[in-house]
Short mmCIF file of C-alpha atoms in Angstrom, two decimals:
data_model
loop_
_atom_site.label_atom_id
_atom_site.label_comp_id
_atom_site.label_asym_id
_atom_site.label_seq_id
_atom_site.Cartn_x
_atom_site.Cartn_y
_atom_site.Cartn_z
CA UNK A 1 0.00 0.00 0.00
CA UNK A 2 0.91 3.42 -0.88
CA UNK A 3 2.05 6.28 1.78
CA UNK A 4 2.29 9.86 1.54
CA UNK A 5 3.52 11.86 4.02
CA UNK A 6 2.57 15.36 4.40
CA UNK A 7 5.29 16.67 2.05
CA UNK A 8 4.69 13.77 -0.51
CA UNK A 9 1.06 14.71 -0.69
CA UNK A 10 1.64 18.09 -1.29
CA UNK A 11 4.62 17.69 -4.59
CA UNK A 12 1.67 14.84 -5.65
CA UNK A 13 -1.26 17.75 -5.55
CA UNK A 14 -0.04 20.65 -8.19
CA UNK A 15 -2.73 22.91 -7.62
CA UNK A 16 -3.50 23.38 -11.68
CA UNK A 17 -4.49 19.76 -11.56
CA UNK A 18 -6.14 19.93 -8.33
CA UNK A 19 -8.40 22.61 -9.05
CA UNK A 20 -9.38 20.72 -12.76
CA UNK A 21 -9.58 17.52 -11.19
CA UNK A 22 -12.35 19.12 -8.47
CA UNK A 23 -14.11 20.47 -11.31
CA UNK A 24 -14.11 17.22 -13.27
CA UNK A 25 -15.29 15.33 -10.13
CA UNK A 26 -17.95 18.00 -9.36
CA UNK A 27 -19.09 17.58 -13.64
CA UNK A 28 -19.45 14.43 -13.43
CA UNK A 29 -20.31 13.25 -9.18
CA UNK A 30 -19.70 10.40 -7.17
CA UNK A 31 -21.56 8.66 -4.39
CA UNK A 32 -21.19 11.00 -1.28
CA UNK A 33 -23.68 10.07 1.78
CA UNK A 34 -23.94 12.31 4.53
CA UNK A 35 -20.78 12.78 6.53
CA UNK A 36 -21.15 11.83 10.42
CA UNK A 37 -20.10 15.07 12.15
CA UNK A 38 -19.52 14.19 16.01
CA UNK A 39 -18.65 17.10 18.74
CA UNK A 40 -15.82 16.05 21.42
CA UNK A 41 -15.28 17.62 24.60
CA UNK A 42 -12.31 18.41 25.49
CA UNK A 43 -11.60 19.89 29.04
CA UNK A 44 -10.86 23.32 29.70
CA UNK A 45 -10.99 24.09 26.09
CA UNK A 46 -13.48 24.93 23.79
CA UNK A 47 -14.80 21.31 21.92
CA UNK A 48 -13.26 19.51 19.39
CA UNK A 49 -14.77 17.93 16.31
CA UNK A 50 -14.79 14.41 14.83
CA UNK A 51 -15.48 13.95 10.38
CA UNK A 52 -16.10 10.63 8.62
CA UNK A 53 -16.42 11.83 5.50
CA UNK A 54 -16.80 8.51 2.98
CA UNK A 55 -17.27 8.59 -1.27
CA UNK A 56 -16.97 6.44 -3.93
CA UNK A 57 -16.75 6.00 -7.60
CA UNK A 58 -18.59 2.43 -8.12
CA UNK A 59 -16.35 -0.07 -9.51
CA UNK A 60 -13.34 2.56 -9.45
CA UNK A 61 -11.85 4.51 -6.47
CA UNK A 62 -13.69 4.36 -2.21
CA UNK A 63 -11.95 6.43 0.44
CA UNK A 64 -12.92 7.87 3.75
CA UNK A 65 -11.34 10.64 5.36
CA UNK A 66 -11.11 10.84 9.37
CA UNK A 67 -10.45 14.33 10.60
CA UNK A 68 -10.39 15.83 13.80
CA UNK A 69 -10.72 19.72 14.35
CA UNK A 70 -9.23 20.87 17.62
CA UNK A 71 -9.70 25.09 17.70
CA UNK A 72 -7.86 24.96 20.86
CA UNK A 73 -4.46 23.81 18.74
CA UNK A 74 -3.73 27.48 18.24
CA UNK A 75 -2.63 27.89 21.91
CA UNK A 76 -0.54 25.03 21.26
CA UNK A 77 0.85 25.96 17.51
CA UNK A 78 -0.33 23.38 16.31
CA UNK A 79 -2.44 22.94 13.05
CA UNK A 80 -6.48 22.70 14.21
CA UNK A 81 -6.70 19.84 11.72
CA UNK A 82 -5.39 16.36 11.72
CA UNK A 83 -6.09 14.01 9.01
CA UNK A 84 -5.87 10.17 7.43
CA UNK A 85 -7.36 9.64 4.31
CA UNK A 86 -7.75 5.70 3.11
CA UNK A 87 -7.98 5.15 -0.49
CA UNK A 88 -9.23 1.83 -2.01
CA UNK A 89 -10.05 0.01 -5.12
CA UNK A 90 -13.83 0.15 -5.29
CA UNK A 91 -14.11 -3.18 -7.19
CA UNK A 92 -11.93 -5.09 -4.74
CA UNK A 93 -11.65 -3.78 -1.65
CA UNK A 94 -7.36 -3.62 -1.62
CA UNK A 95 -6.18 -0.81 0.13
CA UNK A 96 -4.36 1.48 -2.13
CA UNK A 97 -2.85 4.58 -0.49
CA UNK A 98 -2.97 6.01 3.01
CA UNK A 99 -2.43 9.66 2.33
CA UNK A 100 -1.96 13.06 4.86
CA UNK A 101 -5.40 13.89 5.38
CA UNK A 102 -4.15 17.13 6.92
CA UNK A 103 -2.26 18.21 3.80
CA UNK A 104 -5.31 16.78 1.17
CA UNK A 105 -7.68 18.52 2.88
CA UNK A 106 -5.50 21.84 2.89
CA UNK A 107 -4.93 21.61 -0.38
CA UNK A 108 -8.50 20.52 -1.74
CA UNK A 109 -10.20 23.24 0.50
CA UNK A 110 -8.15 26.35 -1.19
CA UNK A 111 -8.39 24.33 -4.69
CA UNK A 112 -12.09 24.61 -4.51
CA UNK A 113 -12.15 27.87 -3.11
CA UNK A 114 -10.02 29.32 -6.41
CA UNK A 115 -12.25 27.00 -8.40
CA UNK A 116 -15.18 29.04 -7.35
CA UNK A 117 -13.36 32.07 -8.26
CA UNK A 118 -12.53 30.97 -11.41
CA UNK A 119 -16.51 31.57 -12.34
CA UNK A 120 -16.86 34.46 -9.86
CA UNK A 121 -13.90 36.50 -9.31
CA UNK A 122 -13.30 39.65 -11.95
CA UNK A 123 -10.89 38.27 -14.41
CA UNK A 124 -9.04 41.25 -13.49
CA UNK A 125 -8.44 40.76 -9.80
CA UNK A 126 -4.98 41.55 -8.47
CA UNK A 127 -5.73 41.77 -4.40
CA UNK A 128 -6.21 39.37 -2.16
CA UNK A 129 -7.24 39.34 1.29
CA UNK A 130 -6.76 37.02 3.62
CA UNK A 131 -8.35 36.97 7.28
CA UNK A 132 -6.12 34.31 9.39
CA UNK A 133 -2.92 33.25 10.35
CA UNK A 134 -3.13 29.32 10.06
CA UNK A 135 -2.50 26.23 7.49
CA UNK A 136 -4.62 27.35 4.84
CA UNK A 137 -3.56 30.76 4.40
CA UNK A 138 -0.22 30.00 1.89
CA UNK A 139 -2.41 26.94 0.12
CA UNK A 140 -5.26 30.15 -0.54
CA UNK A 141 -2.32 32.20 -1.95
CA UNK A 142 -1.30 29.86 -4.18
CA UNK A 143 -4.22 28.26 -5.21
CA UNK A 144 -5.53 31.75 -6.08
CA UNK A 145 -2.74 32.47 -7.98
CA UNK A 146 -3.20 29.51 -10.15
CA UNK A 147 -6.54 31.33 -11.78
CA UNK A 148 -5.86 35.08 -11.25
CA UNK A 149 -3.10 37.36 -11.61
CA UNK A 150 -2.24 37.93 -7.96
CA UNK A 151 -0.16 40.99 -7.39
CA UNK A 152 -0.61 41.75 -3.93
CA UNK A 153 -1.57 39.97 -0.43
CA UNK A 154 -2.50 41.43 2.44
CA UNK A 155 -3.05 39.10 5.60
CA UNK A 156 -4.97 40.23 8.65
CA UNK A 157 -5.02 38.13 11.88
CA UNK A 158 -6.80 38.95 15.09
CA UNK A 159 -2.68 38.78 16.22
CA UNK A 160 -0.71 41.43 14.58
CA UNK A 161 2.16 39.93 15.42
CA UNK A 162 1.62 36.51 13.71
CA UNK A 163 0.37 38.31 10.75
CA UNK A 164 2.83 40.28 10.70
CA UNK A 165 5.58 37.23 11.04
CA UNK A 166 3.23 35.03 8.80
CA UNK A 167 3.53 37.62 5.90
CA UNK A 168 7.60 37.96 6.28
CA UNK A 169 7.92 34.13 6.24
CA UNK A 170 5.94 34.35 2.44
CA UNK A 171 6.94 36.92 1.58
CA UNK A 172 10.36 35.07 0.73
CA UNK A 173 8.20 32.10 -0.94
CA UNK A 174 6.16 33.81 -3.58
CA UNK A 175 7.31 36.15 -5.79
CA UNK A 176 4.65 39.09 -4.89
CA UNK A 177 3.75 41.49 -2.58
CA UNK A 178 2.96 40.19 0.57
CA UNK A 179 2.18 42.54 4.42
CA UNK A 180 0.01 42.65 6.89
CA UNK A 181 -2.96 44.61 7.43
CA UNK A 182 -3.33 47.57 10.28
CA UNK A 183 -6.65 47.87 9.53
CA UNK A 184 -9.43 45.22 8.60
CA UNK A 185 -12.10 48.15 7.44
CA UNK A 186 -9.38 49.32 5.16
CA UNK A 187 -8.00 46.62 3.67
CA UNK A 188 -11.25 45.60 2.99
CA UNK A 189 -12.60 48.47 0.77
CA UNK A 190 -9.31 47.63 -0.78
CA UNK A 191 -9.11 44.36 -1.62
CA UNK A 192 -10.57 42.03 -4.69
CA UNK A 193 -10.73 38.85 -3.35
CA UNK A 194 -11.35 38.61 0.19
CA UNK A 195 -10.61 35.07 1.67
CA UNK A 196 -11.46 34.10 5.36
CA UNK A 197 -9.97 30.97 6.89
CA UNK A 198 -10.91 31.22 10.51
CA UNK A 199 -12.37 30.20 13.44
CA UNK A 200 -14.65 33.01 14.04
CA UNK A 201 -18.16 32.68 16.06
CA UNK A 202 -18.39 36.27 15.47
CA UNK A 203 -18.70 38.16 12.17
CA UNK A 204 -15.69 39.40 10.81
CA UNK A 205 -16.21 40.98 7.06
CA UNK A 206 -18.74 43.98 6.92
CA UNK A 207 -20.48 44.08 4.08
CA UNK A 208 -20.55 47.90 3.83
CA UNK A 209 -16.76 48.32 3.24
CA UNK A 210 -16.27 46.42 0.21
CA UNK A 211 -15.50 47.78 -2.69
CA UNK A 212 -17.67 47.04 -5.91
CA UNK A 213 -16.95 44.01 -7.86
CA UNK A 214 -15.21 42.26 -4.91
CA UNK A 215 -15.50 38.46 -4.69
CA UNK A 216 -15.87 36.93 -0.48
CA UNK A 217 -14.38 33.79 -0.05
CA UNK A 218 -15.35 32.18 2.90
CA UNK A 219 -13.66 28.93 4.01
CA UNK A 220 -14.12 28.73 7.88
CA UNK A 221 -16.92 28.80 10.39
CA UNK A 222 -17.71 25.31 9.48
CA UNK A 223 -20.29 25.09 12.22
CA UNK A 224 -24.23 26.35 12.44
CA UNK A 225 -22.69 28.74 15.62
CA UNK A 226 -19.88 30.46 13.79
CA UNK A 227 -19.61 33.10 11.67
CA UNK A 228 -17.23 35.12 9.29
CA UNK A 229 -19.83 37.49 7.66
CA UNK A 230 -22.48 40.03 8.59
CA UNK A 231 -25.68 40.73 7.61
CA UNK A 232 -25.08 43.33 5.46
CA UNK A 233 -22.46 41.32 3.21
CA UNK A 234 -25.49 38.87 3.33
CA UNK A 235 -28.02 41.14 1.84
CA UNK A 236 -25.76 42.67 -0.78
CA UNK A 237 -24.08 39.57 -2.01
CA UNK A 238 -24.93 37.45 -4.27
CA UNK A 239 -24.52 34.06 -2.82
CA UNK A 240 -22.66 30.79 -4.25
CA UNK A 241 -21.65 27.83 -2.19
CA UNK A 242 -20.09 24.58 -2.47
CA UNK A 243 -22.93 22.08 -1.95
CA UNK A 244 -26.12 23.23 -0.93
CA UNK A 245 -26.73 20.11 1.32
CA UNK A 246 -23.50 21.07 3.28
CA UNK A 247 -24.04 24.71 3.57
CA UNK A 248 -27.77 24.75 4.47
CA UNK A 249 -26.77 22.57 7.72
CA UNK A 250 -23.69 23.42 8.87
CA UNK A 251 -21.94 26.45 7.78
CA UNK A 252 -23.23 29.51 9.94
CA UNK A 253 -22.88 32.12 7.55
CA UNK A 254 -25.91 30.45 5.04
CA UNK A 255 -27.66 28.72 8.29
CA UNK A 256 -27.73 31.96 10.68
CA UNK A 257 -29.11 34.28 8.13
CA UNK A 258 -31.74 31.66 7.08
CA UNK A 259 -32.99 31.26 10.43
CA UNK A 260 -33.25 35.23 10.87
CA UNK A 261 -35.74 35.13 7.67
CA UNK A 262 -32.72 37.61 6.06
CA UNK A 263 -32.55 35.42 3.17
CA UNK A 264 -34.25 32.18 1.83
CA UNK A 265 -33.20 28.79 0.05
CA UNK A 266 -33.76 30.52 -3.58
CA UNK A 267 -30.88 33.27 -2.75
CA UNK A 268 -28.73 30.94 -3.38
CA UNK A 269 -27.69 30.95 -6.65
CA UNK A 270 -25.32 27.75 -7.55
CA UNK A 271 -23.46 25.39 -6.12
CA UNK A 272 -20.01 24.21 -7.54
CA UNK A 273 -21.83 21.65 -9.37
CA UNK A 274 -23.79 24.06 -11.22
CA UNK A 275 -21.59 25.94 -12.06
CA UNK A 276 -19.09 23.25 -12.97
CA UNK A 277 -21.63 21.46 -15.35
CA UNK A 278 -22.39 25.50 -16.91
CA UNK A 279 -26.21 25.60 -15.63
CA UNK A 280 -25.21 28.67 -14.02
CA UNK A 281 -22.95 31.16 -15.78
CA UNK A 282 -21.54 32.59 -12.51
CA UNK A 283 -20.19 36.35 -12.27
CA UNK A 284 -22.70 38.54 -14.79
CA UNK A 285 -21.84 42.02 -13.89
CA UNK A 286 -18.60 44.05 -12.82
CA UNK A 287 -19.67 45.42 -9.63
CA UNK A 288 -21.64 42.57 -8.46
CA UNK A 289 -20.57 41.74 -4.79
CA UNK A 290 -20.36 37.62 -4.94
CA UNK A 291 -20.00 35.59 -2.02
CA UNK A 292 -18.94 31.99 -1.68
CA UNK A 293 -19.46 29.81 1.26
CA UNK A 294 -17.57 26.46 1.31
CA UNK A 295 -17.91 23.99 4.29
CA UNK A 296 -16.00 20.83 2.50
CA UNK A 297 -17.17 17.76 0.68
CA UNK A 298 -16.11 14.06 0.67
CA UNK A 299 -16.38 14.08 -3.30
CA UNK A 300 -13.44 17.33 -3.50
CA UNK A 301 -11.26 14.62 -0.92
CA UNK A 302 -11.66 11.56 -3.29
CA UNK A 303 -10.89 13.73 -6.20
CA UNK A 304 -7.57 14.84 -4.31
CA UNK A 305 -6.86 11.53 -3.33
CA UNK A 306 -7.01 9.70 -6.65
CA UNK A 307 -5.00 12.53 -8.23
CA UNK A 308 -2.10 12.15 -5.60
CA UNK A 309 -2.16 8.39 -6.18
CA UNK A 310 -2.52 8.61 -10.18
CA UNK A 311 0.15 10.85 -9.59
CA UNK A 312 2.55 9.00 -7.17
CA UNK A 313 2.10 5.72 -9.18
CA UNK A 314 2.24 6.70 -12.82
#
């Protein structure tokens, strides 16, 4: 059986390949039943969260990622996920690769995140924005930089100080501007692409300071309690999210304003599926404000998984 470790999994995941094999697997599906989602307590701290997240591709490819997501990590420096993901043949059951679920699911989360952008983001966006200090924000980077003409980062962390260490240590890894924002309002209004990869149970992007035509990409607040936008983002944006199944249960910044009667199931316009299989033509107007909410899907971790093995192998 095949293993990657974390730095083999990330030479075997190019993210030009990565983001077409995600739009391949999102053209043309797999089997992907409901992933069990278990809380853990963990003393002292706030709780941490258990993911089973199984697909298939009959007769082809099975895996089944297990994840844990410890917020509490951050105290420790630690990354706030850990990951395994099993790959099998789907005809005979052999186990085929155990790959870094940690790295995969870095990797697949930003990939589908510029995927989105690919149909929403101006074609003419040079400035990203990224809120948080943590794993994902170099794979967002690059992955957006693999389907727009980055010029500029700026990263904004609730600690200056790590964002301001955070965008010294990449600033010597990609060849672009890269600092550190003293002001969230501001580099808001300024930015083109705003990505947020936090935590947050508390909104952090206000709607009222972006500019026109900016594209909000947000990747955290995976639960129905947190919550990376406000209201007002809500009500100007038009909205876009991974899978509708995910985002109407779990991800707080759809479920919060749907309880609140702010918006309904119809605002939402498309899902990466439609707009992978062109039944929705994504961004229609220059100054449209577009918002994507992502809260991860088995299918995007098999597609990442059989690339890194087609990849290792051949």
């Amino acid at each position: 059986m095949l293993l990657l470790n974390e730095d083999q999994t990330r030479d075997a995941l190019p993210f030009p390949d990565l983001i077409d094999a995600l739009a391949e697997m999102f053209r043309t599906g797999c089997m992907m039943p409901t992933r069990h989602h278990h809380d853990m307590e963990i003393p002292g701290e706030p709780d941490a969260t258990l993911l089973l997240m199984p697909a298939w591709l009959p007769g082809k490819y099975a895996g089944v990622k297990v994840a844990t997501v410890v917020p509490g990590n951050s105290e420790r420096s630690l990354p706030a996920v850990s990951a395994q993901y099993l790959l099998s043949d789907a005809g005979t059951g052999e186990m085929l690769a155990l790959i870094d679920g940690g790295e995969l699911t870095a990797r697949r989360t930003a990939a589908a995140s510029a995927l989105a952008a690919r149909y929403l983001a101006r074609s003419d966006a040079r400035h990203l924005l990224l809120l948080g200090t943590g794993r994902l924000v170099p794979n967002l980077i690059a992955a957006h930089m693999a389907i727009r003409s980055i010029e500029e980062v700026t990263i904004w962390g609730r600690s200056k100080a790590k964002a301001n260490e955070l965008a010294t240590e990449l600033q010597s890894v990609f060849p672009i501007t890269i600092n550190s924002a003293d002001s969230l309002t501001e580099a808001l209004g300024q930015a083109d692409i705003i990505s947020a990869a936090t935590l947050s149970s508390e909104p952090l992007i206000k709607g009222k300071a972006l500019k026109p035509g900016a594209h909000v990409d947000l990747v955290g607040a995976f639960k129905p309690t947190m919550r990376e936008s406000d209201d007002d983002l809500i009500k100007r944006a038009e909205i876009f999210v991974d899978t509708r199944d995910g985002c109407l249960t779990e991800g707080g910044d759809i479920v919060q304003p749907l309880k609140a009667g702010l918006i309904s199931r119809d605002d939402i316009r498309a899902d990466l599926y439609d707009l992978c299989r062109t039944d929705h033509p994504g961004r229609q107007s220059d100054d449209a404000i577009t918002m994507f909410k992502s809260v991860g899907a088995a299918l995007e971790d098999l597609a990442g998984a059989m690339l890194a093995y087609r990849n290792v192998e051949h």
